[in-house]
Amino acid sequence: MIVGWNQEEMNNVFNISLLPGDGIGKEISVEALKILEWFSENTDLKINVKEELVGGISVDEYDSPLTNDTLKNISHSDAILLGAVGGPKWESLDFKKRPERGLLKIRKELDLFANFRPAIVFDALAESSTLKTEIIKNLDILIIRELTSGIYFGEPRGIEQIDEENKRGFNTLAYTTEEVKRIAKVGFETAKARSKKICSVDKANVLESTELWREVVTEVSKDYPDVELSHMYVDNASMQLVRNPKQFDVIVTTNMFGDILSDCASMLTGSLGMLPSASIGTKTENKCNAMYEPVHGSAPDIAGKGIANPLAMILSVAMMFKYSFLKPEYFDLINKVVNKILNDGYRTKDICMEKNKLISTQDMGDLVVEELNNEKI
Ligand code: IPM
Ligand code: MG
């Protein structure tokens, strides 16, 4: 168990930090809140929610994308639920003040090293993909991305002046044995509970840091004789993901390769607005060890219009119930309800086809609550 409470420790009272962030983050958070309230009122869970600022909105208010006070508050909660950060308004700011830095700081400071990014094709949405339906129908893969090391955090980094006309920008890609070992273990444990197949993605033919990655993953695999390990170079993996995605089940990879491959995988499903994610660390006392957020960004172009799809955020709540609160039955319940709504033909604009019923962000949240009411618990 890498996350969550022991059954004895659990008293079913959970304090959640809700960080709506920027753009559509705010409106999808309103819908997620409805779902959290429903569970608090209708199940054995007692959920308290406290809102905090992160990203551009925090820059506007405090001149920092994540203040130390906010970091302290959220680190004492039982789980974090985040909407999205960023937008054109803050793009030209100094690097340290960019909204994305707030997100990266949470990941790093709370040591949320294991990022789970499922790419699942909902039956009713199989036709929305740009790929042929038979290639992606029933697709259910899981990318596990290392989230607190690699080129995102390696030192030295910076931009330096080398002569009057030329500057040099540089970053460092580095992994230690321990860092690879712990993410590999998460990968193998997860694969063991799924189809017992894992593909480790690296660029070991060119980069020493990932030559070590391959070596360590192979070493860890010896403890999991029932899990089949394969290795793939990242360029080939991106091609194979589009050619025949169903050959994969669990993929484990570095921070940056995971960033790129998970965007690619999400598009296979034809519905970026549907995908949740979990970022998880080892549980330590009084320290939050998990953050849940949609894979999509803050979509400033459609913010405030009531057309954003809140389902990735709502499914992130489902992941929270499963991974942090050990309530897989509520994860299943939310997924069942979402499936029912899609099968009934209701869609927000991003996934709406001609034959569907177009509804707003708010209507979608209300519909989820309505369907939850129709389910007997
Ligand atoms: C993601 C995003 C972030 C990342 C950005 C917003 C910093 O692209 O979560 O995939 O690069 O990790
Ligand atoms: Mg990304």
Short mmCIF file of C-alpha atoms and ligand atoms in Angstrom, two decimals:
data_model
loop_
_atom_site.label_atom_id
_atom_site.label_comp_id
_atom_site.label_asym_id
_atom_site.label_seq_id
_atom_site.Cartn_x
_atom_site.Cartn_y
_atom_site.Cartn_z
CA MET A 1 0.00 0.00 0.00
CA ILE A 2 1.63 3.22 -1.08
CA VAL A 3 -1.13 5.55 -0.12
CA GLY A 4 -4.16 5.86 2.10
CA TRP A 5 -5.05 5.03 5.63
CA ASN A 6 -4.97 1.77 7.54
CA GLN A 7 -8.51 0.63 8.21
CA GLU A 8 -7.95 1.19 11.98
CA GLU A 9 -6.72 4.73 11.42
CA MET A 10 -9.75 5.69 9.37
CA ASN A 11 -12.55 7.54 11.02
CA ASN A 12 -14.15 8.55 7.73
CA VAL A 13 -13.70 12.27 8.42
CA PHE A 14 -11.66 13.84 5.66
CA ASN A 15 -10.36 17.37 5.24
CA ILE A 16 -9.85 18.31 1.61
CA SER A 17 -7.99 21.31 0.26
CA LEU A 18 -9.73 22.52 -2.87
CA LEU A 19 -7.51 24.60 -5.16
CA PRO A 20 -9.64 25.75 -8.11
CA GLY A 21 -6.77 27.73 -9.69
CA ASP A 22 -7.35 29.59 -12.95
CA GLY A 23 -9.52 29.58 -16.07
CA ILE A 24 -12.07 26.76 -16.14
CA GLY A 25 -10.52 25.44 -12.90
CA LYS A 26 -13.01 27.60 -11.03
CA GLU A 27 -16.18 26.42 -12.73
CA ILE A 28 -15.30 22.73 -12.68
CA SER A 29 -14.45 23.05 -8.97
CA VAL A 30 -17.99 24.27 -8.28
CA GLU A 31 -19.29 21.04 -9.81
CA ALA A 32 -16.79 18.86 -7.91
CA LEU A 33 -17.93 20.55 -4.72
CA LYS A 34 -21.52 19.44 -5.40
CA ILE A 35 -20.32 15.84 -5.61
CA LEU A 36 -18.26 16.10 -2.42
CA GLU A 37 -21.27 17.56 -0.62
CA TRP A 38 -23.46 14.76 -1.88
CA PHE A 39 -21.09 12.11 -0.51
CA SER A 40 -20.78 13.94 2.78
CA GLU A 41 -24.56 14.04 3.17
CA ASN A 42 -25.45 10.62 1.83
CA THR A 43 -22.67 8.24 2.87
CA ASP A 44 -20.53 7.30 5.85
CA LEU A 45 -17.96 9.92 4.81
CA LYS A 46 -17.79 13.29 6.48
CA ILE A 47 -16.02 15.67 4.13
CA ASN A 48 -14.78 19.13 5.03
CA VAL A 49 -13.56 21.34 2.22
CA LYS A 50 -11.34 24.39 2.50
CA GLU A 51 -10.52 26.47 -0.55
CA GLU A 52 -7.03 27.85 -1.15
CA LEU A 53 -5.36 29.85 -3.91
CA VAL A 54 -2.81 28.54 -6.38
CA GLY A 55 -1.58 29.71 -9.78
CA GLY A 56 -2.34 33.03 -11.44
CA ILE A 57 -5.06 33.94 -8.98
CA SER A 58 -2.51 33.59 -6.17
CA VAL A 59 -0.03 35.74 -8.13
CA ASP A 60 -2.70 38.45 -8.39
CA GLU A 61 -3.52 38.26 -4.70
CA TYR A 62 -0.14 37.55 -3.07
CA ASP A 63 2.45 38.10 -5.82
CA SER A 64 3.37 34.40 -5.65
CA PRO A 65 1.84 31.34 -7.36
CA LEU A 66 1.87 29.42 -4.06
CA THR A 67 2.54 31.08 -0.72
CA ASN A 68 4.25 29.24 2.12
CA ASP A 69 1.09 29.65 4.20
CA THR A 70 -0.98 27.93 1.54
CA LEU A 71 1.60 25.17 1.23
CA LYS A 72 1.50 24.64 4.98
CA ASN A 73 -2.31 24.56 5.08
CA ILE A 74 -2.69 22.10 2.24
CA SER A 75 0.07 19.86 3.56
CA HIS A 76 -2.05 19.25 6.67
CA SER A 77 -5.14 18.24 4.73
CA ASP A 78 -6.02 14.64 3.88
CA ALA A 79 -5.98 15.21 0.13
CA ILE A 80 -5.73 18.03 -2.38
CA LEU A 81 -8.12 18.55 -5.26
CA LEU A 82 -6.82 20.96 -7.89
CA GLY A 83 -8.61 22.46 -10.90
CA ALA A 84 -6.03 23.92 -13.30
CA VAL A 85 -3.47 26.70 -13.39
CA GLY A 86 -2.21 29.20 -15.95
CA GLY A 87 -3.39 31.59 -18.61
CA PRO A 88 -2.12 34.25 -21.04
CA LYS A 89 -2.33 36.94 -18.38
CA TRP A 90 0.65 35.46 -16.52
CA GLU A 91 2.68 34.02 -19.41
CA SER A 92 5.19 36.84 -19.62
CA LEU A 93 5.94 36.92 -15.90
CA ASP A 94 9.32 36.04 -14.50
CA PHE A 95 9.78 32.25 -14.45
CA LYS A 96 9.53 32.06 -10.66
CA LYS A 97 6.13 33.75 -10.64
CA ARG A 98 4.47 31.70 -13.34
CA PRO A 99 1.33 29.83 -12.24
CA GLU A 100 2.90 26.47 -13.22
CA ARG A 101 5.59 27.01 -10.58
CA GLY A 102 2.88 26.74 -7.92
CA LEU A 103 1.91 23.31 -9.18
CA LEU A 104 5.51 22.14 -9.40
CA LYS A 105 6.17 23.38 -5.87
CA ILE A 106 3.28 21.33 -4.46
CA ARG A 107 4.54 18.21 -6.24
CA LYS A 108 8.08 18.70 -5.02
CA GLU A 109 7.47 19.89 -1.46
CA LEU A 110 4.93 17.17 -0.74
CA ASP A 111 7.09 14.60 -2.55
CA LEU A 112 4.21 13.42 -4.76
CA PHE A 113 6.50 11.30 -6.87
CA ALA A 114 4.03 8.89 -8.49
CA ASN A 115 1.65 10.34 -11.04
CA PHE A 116 -1.14 8.08 -12.28
CA ARG A 117 -2.62 9.07 -15.62
CA PRO A 118 -5.20 6.66 -16.94
CA ALA A 119 -6.26 6.83 -20.57
CA ILE A 120 -9.62 5.15 -20.74
CA VAL A 121 -12.05 5.14 -23.62
CA PHE A 122 -15.61 5.38 -22.39
CA ASP A 123 -17.81 3.15 -24.53
CA ALA A 124 -20.15 5.95 -25.50
CA LEU A 125 -17.23 8.12 -26.62
CA ALA A 126 -15.34 5.61 -28.76
CA GLU A 127 -16.41 7.46 -31.89
CA SER A 128 -15.04 10.80 -30.66
CA SER A 129 -11.43 9.73 -31.13
CA THR A 130 -9.54 10.84 -34.21
CA LEU A 131 -8.34 7.24 -34.46
CA LYS A 132 -10.37 4.39 -35.94
CA THR A 133 -12.87 3.03 -33.43
CA GLU A 134 -11.47 -0.53 -33.55
CA ILE A 135 -8.00 0.74 -32.59
CA ILE A 136 -9.20 2.43 -29.41
CA LYS A 137 -12.46 0.74 -28.36
CA ASN A 138 -12.16 -0.55 -24.76
CA LEU A 139 -8.74 1.05 -24.38
CA ASP A 140 -7.69 1.19 -20.73
CA ILE A 141 -4.04 2.04 -20.18
CA LEU A 142 -2.29 3.66 -17.27
CA ILE A 143 0.74 5.89 -17.53
CA ILE A 144 2.75 6.14 -14.33
CA ARG A 145 4.93 9.21 -14.56
CA GLU A 146 7.79 10.01 -12.18
CA LEU A 147 6.86 13.47 -10.93
CA THR A 148 9.45 14.96 -8.60
CA SER A 149 12.79 14.52 -10.34
CA GLY A 150 14.33 14.29 -13.81
CA ILE A 151 14.79 17.29 -16.05
CA TYR A 152 11.97 19.24 -14.38
CA PHE A 153 13.98 19.64 -11.19
CA GLY A 154 17.62 18.80 -12.08
CA GLU A 155 20.39 21.27 -11.22
CA PRO A 156 22.16 23.19 -12.63
CA ARG A 157 19.55 24.99 -14.68
CA GLY A 158 19.21 28.48 -16.04
CA ILE A 159 19.94 30.91 -18.82
CA GLU A 160 23.39 32.47 -18.97
CA GLN A 161 25.01 35.08 -21.15
CA ILE A 162 27.94 33.58 -23.05
CA ASP A 163 28.93 36.57 -25.13
CA GLU A 164 27.37 39.81 -26.23
CA GLU A 165 24.94 38.21 -28.64
CA ASN A 166 24.55 34.70 -27.32
CA LYS A 167 22.88 33.22 -24.35
CA ARG A 168 22.80 29.59 -23.29
CA GLY A 169 19.76 27.91 -21.75
CA PHE A 170 20.38 24.66 -19.91
CA ASN A 171 18.70 22.00 -17.77
CA THR A 172 19.89 18.80 -16.19
CA LEU A 173 18.38 15.36 -16.59
CA ALA A 174 19.42 13.22 -13.63
CA TYR A 175 17.98 10.26 -11.73
CA THR A 176 19.34 8.43 -8.71
CA THR A 177 18.98 4.70 -8.09
CA GLU A 178 16.57 5.37 -5.20
CA GLU A 179 14.37 7.67 -7.27
CA VAL A 180 14.02 5.09 -10.02
CA LYS A 181 13.55 2.25 -7.58
CA ARG A 182 10.57 3.77 -5.82
CA ILE A 183 8.67 4.68 -8.98
CA ALA A 184 9.50 1.27 -10.50
CA LYS A 185 8.05 -0.43 -7.42
CA VAL A 186 4.83 1.57 -7.75
CA GLY A 187 4.74 0.51 -11.39
CA PHE A 188 5.21 -3.19 -10.66
CA GLU A 189 2.74 -3.19 -7.75
CA THR A 190 0.16 -1.55 -9.99
CA ALA A 191 0.84 -3.91 -12.89
CA LYS A 192 0.56 -6.88 -10.54
CA ALA A 193 -2.99 -5.81 -9.69
CA ARG A 194 -3.91 -5.28 -13.37
CA SER A 195 -2.88 -7.36 -16.39
CA LYS A 196 0.64 -8.15 -15.07
CA LYS A 197 2.34 -6.32 -17.92
CA ILE A 198 4.52 -3.24 -17.68
CA CYS A 199 6.45 -1.27 -20.27
CA SER A 200 9.26 0.98 -19.07
CA VAL A 201 9.94 3.89 -21.42
CA ASP A 202 13.37 5.52 -21.63
CA LYS A 203 16.00 6.77 -24.06
CA ALA A 204 18.76 4.47 -22.84
CA ASN A 205 20.47 4.43 -26.24
CA VAL A 206 21.38 8.10 -25.88
CA LEU A 207 20.97 9.33 -22.29
CA GLU A 208 23.02 7.90 -19.41
CA SER A 209 20.41 8.95 -16.84
CA THR A 210 17.92 6.65 -18.51
CA GLU A 211 20.50 3.94 -19.06
CA LEU A 212 20.57 3.84 -15.26
CA TRP A 213 16.75 3.99 -15.27
CA ARG A 214 16.63 0.83 -17.40
CA GLU A 215 19.20 -0.93 -15.23
CA VAL A 216 17.31 -0.18 -12.00
CA VAL A 217 13.88 -1.08 -13.42
CA THR A 218 15.33 -4.42 -14.57
CA GLU A 219 16.73 -5.01 -11.09
CA VAL A 220 13.38 -4.21 -9.41
CA SER A 221 11.61 -6.56 -11.83
CA LYS A 222 13.39 -9.52 -10.20
CA ASP A 223 11.07 -9.09 -7.20
CA TYR A 224 8.06 -9.40 -9.50
CA PRO A 225 8.54 -12.63 -11.47
CA ASP A 226 4.84 -12.75 -12.35
CA VAL A 227 4.92 -9.32 -14.06
CA GLU A 228 6.14 -9.20 -17.65
CA LEU A 229 8.56 -6.30 -18.23
CA SER A 230 9.36 -4.75 -21.59
CA HIS A 231 11.52 -1.72 -22.39
CA MET A 232 10.89 0.79 -25.13
CA TYR A 233 12.64 3.93 -26.34
CA VAL A 234 10.45 6.98 -26.03
CA ASP A 235 10.38 7.79 -29.75
CA ASN A 236 9.19 4.29 -30.55
CA ALA A 237 6.72 4.36 -27.65
CA SER A 238 5.05 7.52 -28.96
CA MET A 239 4.71 5.92 -32.38
CA GLN A 240 3.38 2.63 -30.92
CA LEU A 241 0.85 4.53 -28.79
CA VAL A 242 -0.77 5.89 -31.92
CA ARG A 243 -0.27 2.75 -34.06
CA ASN A 244 -1.58 0.16 -31.64
CA PRO A 245 -2.29 1.54 -28.15
CA LYS A 246 -3.89 -1.65 -26.88
CA GLN A 247 -0.50 -3.39 -26.81
CA PHE A 248 0.14 -1.41 -23.59
CA ASP A 249 -1.31 -1.79 -20.13
CA VAL A 250 0.89 -0.03 -17.55
CA ILE A 251 3.63 2.31 -18.75
CA VAL A 252 6.21 3.62 -16.29
CA THR A 253 8.43 6.49 -17.35
CA THR A 254 10.37 9.63 -16.46
CA ASN A 255 8.95 13.03 -15.65
CA MET A 256 9.26 14.64 -19.07
CA PHE A 257 8.58 11.54 -21.17
CA GLY A 258 5.48 10.98 -19.02
CA ASP A 259 4.35 14.54 -19.60
CA ILE A 260 4.55 14.10 -23.36
CA LEU A 261 3.23 10.55 -23.63
CA SER A 262 0.26 11.24 -21.36
CA ASP A 263 -0.92 14.10 -23.58
CA CYS A 264 -0.60 11.81 -26.56
CA ALA A 265 -2.45 8.98 -24.78
CA SER A 266 -5.21 11.31 -23.61
CA MET A 267 -5.97 12.30 -27.17
CA LEU A 268 -6.39 8.66 -28.17
CA THR A 269 -9.48 8.67 -26.01
CA GLY A 270 -10.88 11.61 -27.93
CA SER A 271 -11.86 13.30 -24.72
CA LEU A 272 -9.17 15.16 -22.85
CA GLY A 273 -11.98 16.69 -20.79
CA MET A 274 -12.73 13.27 -19.31
CA LEU A 275 -9.39 12.24 -17.84
CA PRO A 276 -8.52 12.46 -14.15
CA SER A 277 -5.13 11.99 -12.52
CA ALA A 278 -3.60 11.26 -9.13
CA SER A 279 -0.22 12.33 -7.79
CA ILE A 280 0.80 10.30 -4.81
CA GLY A 281 3.67 10.14 -2.32
CA THR A 282 4.54 8.04 0.66
CA LYS A 283 2.33 8.73 3.63
CA THR A 284 4.08 10.53 6.44
CA GLU A 285 2.52 11.88 9.57
CA ASN A 286 0.69 15.18 9.17
CA LYS A 287 1.66 15.53 5.58
CA CYS A 288 -0.74 15.31 2.72
CA ASN A 289 0.41 12.61 0.37
CA ALA A 290 -1.92 12.93 -2.57
CA MET A 291 -3.22 15.46 -5.05
CA TYR A 292 -5.95 14.84 -7.60
CA GLU A 293 -6.50 16.90 -10.73
CA PRO A 294 -7.85 16.69 -14.25
CA VAL A 295 -5.26 16.06 -16.98
CA HIS A 296 -6.56 19.01 -19.02
CA GLY A 297 -5.37 22.57 -18.50
CA SER A 298 -7.09 25.82 -17.57
CA ALA A 299 -8.50 26.42 -21.11
CA PRO A 300 -8.64 30.25 -20.77
CA ASP A 301 -10.35 30.56 -24.17
CA ILE A 302 -13.54 28.96 -22.86
CA ALA A 303 -13.34 30.03 -19.21
CA GLY A 304 -16.45 31.58 -17.70
CA LYS A 305 -18.72 30.50 -20.55
CA GLY A 306 -20.31 27.54 -18.76
CA ILE A 307 -19.25 25.11 -21.48
CA ALA A 308 -16.28 23.35 -19.84
CA ASN A 309 -16.53 19.63 -19.14
CA PRO A 310 -16.48 19.02 -15.37
CA LEU A 311 -16.23 15.22 -15.68
CA ALA A 312 -12.42 14.95 -15.45
CA MET A 313 -12.62 16.90 -12.19
CA ILE A 314 -15.49 14.74 -10.93
CA LEU A 315 -13.60 11.58 -11.89
CA SER A 316 -10.61 13.01 -9.99
CA VAL A 317 -12.85 13.03 -6.92
CA ALA A 318 -13.57 9.36 -7.68
CA MET A 319 -9.83 8.63 -7.76
CA MET A 320 -9.47 10.40 -4.42
CA PHE A 321 -12.08 8.11 -2.88
CA LYS A 322 -10.27 5.06 -4.21
CA TYR A 323 -6.63 5.91 -3.55
CA SER A 324 -6.72 8.19 -0.51
CA PHE A 325 -9.87 7.15 1.33
CA LEU A 326 -9.88 3.46 0.41
CA LYS A 327 -13.45 3.56 -0.86
CA PRO A 328 -13.26 1.78 -4.21
CA GLU A 329 -17.03 1.33 -4.11
CA TYR A 330 -17.50 5.11 -4.40
CA PHE A 331 -14.98 5.22 -7.24
CA ASP A 332 -17.08 2.59 -9.01
CA LEU A 333 -20.29 4.45 -8.22
CA ILE A 334 -19.11 7.73 -9.76
CA ASN A 335 -17.79 5.92 -12.83
CA LYS A 336 -21.07 4.05 -13.21
CA VAL A 337 -23.07 7.26 -13.01
CA VAL A 338 -20.81 9.02 -15.54
CA ASN A 339 -21.15 6.07 -17.92
CA LYS A 340 -24.92 6.19 -17.58
CA ILE A 341 -25.04 9.92 -18.35
CA LEU A 342 -22.87 9.44 -21.45
CA ASN A 343 -24.93 6.45 -22.59
CA ASP A 344 -28.05 8.59 -22.21
CA GLY A 345 -26.46 10.97 -24.73
CA TYR A 346 -25.71 13.99 -22.52
CA ARG A 347 -22.54 15.85 -23.42
CA THR A 348 -20.73 19.10 -22.80
CA LYS A 349 -19.57 20.92 -25.91
CA ASP A 350 -16.08 19.36 -26.11
CA ILE A 351 -17.44 15.83 -26.66
CA CYS A 352 -20.81 16.62 -28.21
CA MET A 353 -21.72 15.10 -31.57
CA GLU A 354 -24.76 15.97 -33.65
CA LYS A 355 -26.96 13.21 -32.26
CA ASN A 356 -26.19 14.14 -28.60
CA LYS A 357 -27.89 16.40 -26.08
CA LEU A 358 -25.71 19.44 -25.41
CA ILE A 359 -25.65 20.59 -21.79
CA SER A 360 -23.70 23.15 -19.74
CA THR A 361 -21.01 22.67 -17.11
CA GLN A 362 -23.51 23.28 -14.37
CA ASP A 363 -26.14 20.96 -15.86
CA MET A 364 -23.55 18.18 -16.05
CA GLY A 365 -22.73 18.55 -12.35
CA ASP A 366 -26.44 18.57 -11.49
CA LEU A 367 -27.01 15.51 -13.62
CA VAL A 368 -24.28 13.60 -11.76
CA VAL A 369 -25.95 14.50 -8.46
CA GLU A 370 -29.35 13.49 -9.82
CA GLU A 371 -28.03 10.12 -10.96
CA LEU A 372 -26.28 9.59 -7.62
CA ASN A 373 -29.66 10.17 -5.98
CA ASN A 374 -31.12 7.46 -8.20
CA GLU A 375 -28.54 4.94 -7.01
CA LYS A 376 -29.21 3.08 -3.84
CA ILE A 377 -26.27 2.95 -1.45
C1 IPM B 1 1.07 18.46 -16.68
C2 IPM B 1 1.34 19.88 -17.11
C3 IPM B 1 2.41 20.45 -16.20
C4 IPM B 1 3.68 19.64 -16.41
C5 IPM B 1 2.66 21.94 -16.38
C6 IPM B 1 1.39 22.75 -16.22
C7 IPM B 1 3.72 22.44 -15.43
O1 IPM B 1 1.70 19.90 -18.45
O2 IPM B 1 0.69 18.27 -15.51
O3 IPM B 1 1.19 17.56 -17.50
O4 IPM B 1 4.44 19.92 -17.34
O5 IPM B 1 3.91 18.73 -15.63
MG MG B 2 1.49 18.03 -19.47
#
